């Protein structure tokens, strides 16, 4: 049963997922080529100084790509279900609605995690190759809020697509995008570190919000 | 006899527009019931309520004994549902569709699915989005039949189908009904198809319904024709359930016998000459009862 | 599950609104934060200050509240504005019988500011530092090709060209440090990492036993001095500031918020008079003029100043509150409307500083109004008899934020 749902979600998402893999890989490659070229053109110690003390880190190009990836995955998964209300086909299956939705989200978030790990591994590898380990470590917690933004973006987009009432869609958009804007606030590395545990604590809440959207979709509520 | 579907005091409104007011009917297990109504009378809304896709304003619907708002998965497994427009996951191929749905039903009968689908001579890798409406309906029918359900709910199966596919559909439904203890609830706007299928019918018009056995309806509902030179206007009442004028020919529809109708028309000041009963098909009766508009 | 889902969205809505709504409100109804700059006037022999009231409005005043024009104010501070004095032809100055020309003023001036957000642990810092090579023959300070780190085993130099540890250099420095009794790892590292400075004074590094070492690189060789700074001095930050006056290397701040100058004279510690200073939430400033030293420290409410003589003996102290830039009405409405506010940044941190601020008793009025509004809506407009206790609890806790959530996300179950 779980396999069947995964199977259908995978068929829906696979080409877009591959496209996102290519896109993220391309951005990582650009980051690598740029820093490589910069290190050849300038003194390495100056690049290090800028990265460590001026906080102009070389991987900032990737900043919004996790969010874009998360939103794209939600669109790819839920738009075909919303068009002609096809989700009713799945809702009629002998599976508990919440379980069904949880599996939908698990696959989407699973694919998103693969993309996030890909980005993280690529940035880590480039950092580690050209910089001391401390710089690579700092890249992890700098990337984390951006990846979290993609996670929230995925769930927010899913909820907006499922929700039938416009007033609620606008509210969800404002709440989710407001929160996401906080994740991109500030410049420099590791800026959000002291707030990250608190922000991460909210992750289960973001996940849970989608289920009311599923219920309201099924019952066709418009208020 | 137990009921497959039981609707009690159902009311539904969209905003200020009332769709149903105090709807009551039952569909006994093992029967075929047709829901007939003109477009916009709430046939699909009723199916959506029965399947838990819409919360009624008030009232209650029991489907296979369960509240329609909270149909448990095990009950849903016993219901084959055809959504309006032969809804299907169009991004899947035929084989992928079978693989997807087969994972959910313990009694899934793969042969039934492919028997129906193979008739079209399409490759299993054919994507549903590239199919005609008729071909898609065949895949959807295959999915529903392979589930081996106890209750079939078909929302306007004939929509967009040509005569061949409609006939195919009917044949499958008849075979299915012959298995015994299977209930079919079907909505349609193509009336003559149902004539050959259903045991009982529900007419739905302006939020009100009339449920009747097909045989007794066809026996008790009459059409009387007569000719009249002038403009005639008759309102519906207890006796006259439908009225139609084409040129000089006037048709009056009624559950009453010819004598009573004649007497009633006389009392209204209409004095029909040479009034005689005319044979009707179900479609004629439907239009007589519901009107054309 | 559905209730849980709805309350999750409500909670997230409340949290997000409690960040954005007050921020937006204060942006519209309260101008920028006010600030005060406090100075000691050697002419008036009292403190003078410049209040910034937002919207490009300034007040120039002295302790007694006398107002000054900007030009008159600058004349009260001739050492600070000596260039203006020079243009006005007011140099040399005679103060208390002493004469000061441009050169002597320039020589006697120094300023050092420690912003709380630049202290260790108040901003994200990768602990890798460049150790400049002191070589008299070179006109400017070139960046070293390596950075150093302190590990539990020693001092490591990592070469930037190869991203590899320079074993030989690391060994030399580690050995030199050990010879002087350095106990690894380092706990506090202080030094100026830029080459935009007149010369390099190296790093001051506190070891794991509290001893402070002066670490320099002279002609690529380690020059390590174990300073006589007592190890029991609980130093938490070392701020180095190279200046041609060469009176002190920089400042040491302790866990008890005492601030010391590290003197060029045998690394003697000179305590600065700053009793109210709190490194956690205050910025600190030391202004040196040919006659006096002024220590000021301030948070977002108050500013404290002490003036000392050349030997750092306190002469006079002064304190004042920062000017209010918000009208009392806006302040009242803001506090009434929003029961609490979330903030993520602070003036005193170079990284996120998540905080929840309660708006005090006035918020109760707003909460009360929210409940009344809700009851009127439910009973009057929706004609429903039943009140929902969870909804009222929500309003009690979240006031207007809760009311917005209930309006947009009514419970339809």
PDB file of C-alpha atoms in Angstrom, chain A residues 78-158:
ATOM      1  CA  UNK A  78       0.041  18.554  -5.794  1.00  0.00           C
ATOM      2  CA  UNK A  79      -0.931  20.451  -8.944  1.00  0.00           C
ATOM      3  CA  UNK A  80      -1.891  17.244 -10.844  1.00  0.00           C
ATOM      4  CA  UNK A  81      -3.938  16.239  -7.780  1.00  0.00           C
ATOM      5  CA  UNK A  82      -5.715  19.574  -7.569  1.00  0.00           C
ATOM      6  CA  UNK A  83      -6.557  19.852 -11.275  1.00  0.00           C
ATOM      7  CA  UNK A  84     -10.039  18.361 -11.687  1.00  0.00           C
ATOM      8  CA  UNK A  85      -9.748  17.438  -7.993  1.00  0.00           C
ATOM      9  CA  UNK A  86      -7.966  14.207  -8.901  1.00  0.00           C
ATOM     10  CA  UNK A  87      -6.891  13.822  -5.313  1.00  0.00           C
ATOM     11  CA  UNK A  88     -10.411  12.411  -4.776  1.00  0.00           C
ATOM     12  CA  UNK A  89      -9.188   9.272  -6.559  1.00  0.00           C
ATOM     13  CA  UNK A  90      -6.605   8.740  -3.850  1.00  0.00           C
ATOM     14  CA  UNK A  91      -8.925   9.845  -1.075  1.00  0.00           C
ATOM     15  CA  UNK A  92     -11.350   7.092  -2.073  1.00  0.00           C
ATOM     16  CA  UNK A  93      -8.658   4.443  -1.722  1.00  0.00           C
ATOM     17  CA  UNK A  94      -8.947   2.235   1.346  1.00  0.00           C
ATOM     18  CA  UNK A  95      -6.271   4.187   3.203  1.00  0.00           C
ATOM     19  CA  UNK A  96      -6.673   6.529   6.098  1.00  0.00           C
ATOM     20  CA  UNK A  97      -6.577  10.115   4.763  1.00  0.00           C
ATOM     21  CA  UNK A  98      -3.929  11.311   7.181  1.00  0.00           C
ATOM     22  CA  UNK A  99      -1.768   8.315   6.438  1.00  0.00           C
ATOM     23  CA  UNK A 100      -2.140   8.903   2.711  1.00  0.00           C
ATOM     24  CA  UNK A 101      -1.145  12.542   3.036  1.00  0.00           C
ATOM     25  CA  UNK A 102       1.743  11.685   5.351  1.00  0.00           C
ATOM     26  CA  UNK A 103       3.103   9.315   2.695  1.00  0.00           C
ATOM     27  CA  UNK A 104       2.706  11.995   0.020  1.00  0.00           C
ATOM     28  CA  UNK A 105       4.677  14.407   2.171  1.00  0.00           C
ATOM     29  CA  UNK A 106       7.222  11.759   3.158  1.00  0.00           C
ATOM     30  CA  UNK A 107       8.092  11.164  -0.478  1.00  0.00           C
ATOM     31  CA  UNK A 108       8.260  14.882  -1.272  1.00  0.00           C
ATOM     32  CA  UNK A 109      10.379  15.618   1.768  1.00  0.00           C
ATOM     33  CA  UNK A 110      12.487  12.549   1.053  1.00  0.00           C
ATOM     34  CA  UNK A 111      13.289  13.804  -2.456  1.00  0.00           C
ATOM     35  CA  UNK A 112      13.892  17.260  -1.009  1.00  0.00           C
ATOM     36  CA  UNK A 113      16.314  15.777   1.530  1.00  0.00           C
ATOM     37  CA  UNK A 114      18.244  14.138  -1.298  1.00  0.00           C
ATOM     38  CA  UNK A 115      18.611  17.556  -2.972  1.00  0.00           C
ATOM     39  CA  UNK A 116      19.596  19.198   0.311  1.00  0.00           C
ATOM     40  CA  UNK A 117      22.191  16.515   0.996  1.00  0.00           C
ATOM     41  CA  UNK A 118      23.520  16.881  -2.527  1.00  0.00           C
ATOM     42  CA  UNK A 119      23.995  20.636  -2.077  1.00  0.00           C
ATOM     43  CA  UNK A 120      25.472  20.231   1.376  1.00  0.00           C
ATOM     44  CA  UNK A 121      27.890  17.533   0.244  1.00  0.00           C
ATOM     45  CA  UNK A 122      28.990  19.597  -2.747  1.00  0.00           C
ATOM     46  CA  UNK A 123      29.546  22.764  -0.700  1.00  0.00           C
ATOM     47  CA  UNK A 124      31.302  20.749   2.001  1.00  0.00           C
ATOM     48  CA  UNK A 125      33.593  19.140  -0.565  1.00  0.00           C
ATOM     49  CA  UNK A 126      34.499  22.465  -2.192  1.00  0.00           C
ATOM     50  CA  UNK A 127      34.992  24.132   1.220  1.00  0.00           C
ATOM     51  CA  UNK A 128      37.109  21.295   2.466  1.00  0.00           C
ATOM     52  CA  UNK A 129      39.246  21.266  -0.650  1.00  0.00           C
ATOM     53  CA  UNK A 130      40.065  24.972  -0.689  1.00  0.00           C
ATOM     54  CA  UNK A 131      39.586  26.021   2.951  1.00  0.00           C
ATOM     55  CA  UNK A 132      40.387  24.814   6.479  1.00  0.00           C
ATOM     56  CA  UNK A 133      37.892  22.473   8.101  1.00  0.00           C
ATOM     57  CA  UNK A 134      36.468  25.298  10.264  1.00  0.00           C
ATOM     58  CA  UNK A 135      35.164  27.050   7.143  1.00  0.00           C
ATOM     59  CA  UNK A 136      33.534  23.837   5.928  1.00  0.00           C
ATOM     60  CA  UNK A 137      31.920  23.313   9.324  1.00  0.00           C
ATOM     61  CA  UNK A 138      30.583  26.874   9.334  1.00  0.00           C
ATOM     62  CA  UNK A 139      29.044  26.260   5.903  1.00  0.00           C
ATOM     63  CA  UNK A 140      26.832  23.558   7.421  1.00  0.00           C
ATOM     64  CA  UNK A 141      24.996  25.823   9.848  1.00  0.00           C
ATOM     65  CA  UNK A 142      24.947  28.623   7.278  1.00  0.00           C
ATOM     66  CA  UNK A 143      23.209  26.327   4.779  1.00  0.00           C
ATOM     67  CA  UNK A 144      20.861  24.873   7.374  1.00  0.00           C
ATOM     68  CA  UNK A 145      18.375  27.823   7.520  1.00  0.00           C
ATOM     69  CA  UNK A 146      18.259  27.918   3.711  1.00  0.00           C
ATOM     70  CA  UNK A 147      17.500  24.215   3.593  1.00  0.00           C
ATOM     71  CA  UNK A 148      14.938  24.703   6.325  1.00  0.00           C
ATOM     72  CA  UNK A 149      13.363  27.421   4.167  1.00  0.00           C
ATOM     73  CA  UNK A 150      12.996  24.832   1.394  1.00  0.00           C
ATOM     74  CA  UNK A 151      11.352  22.435   3.846  1.00  0.00           C
ATOM     75  CA  UNK A 152       8.906  25.111   5.011  1.00  0.00           C
ATOM     76  CA  UNK A 153       8.401  26.248   1.413  1.00  0.00           C
ATOM     77  CA  UNK A 154       7.506  22.709   0.350  1.00  0.00           C
ATOM     78  CA  UNK A 155       4.942  22.308   3.134  1.00  0.00           C
ATOM     79  CA  UNK A 156       3.566  25.829   2.643  1.00  0.00           C
ATOM     80  CA  UNK A 157       3.094  25.348  -1.088  1.00  0.00           C
ATOM     81  CA  UNK A 158       1.435  21.964  -0.474  1.00  0.00           C
TER      82      UNK A 158
END
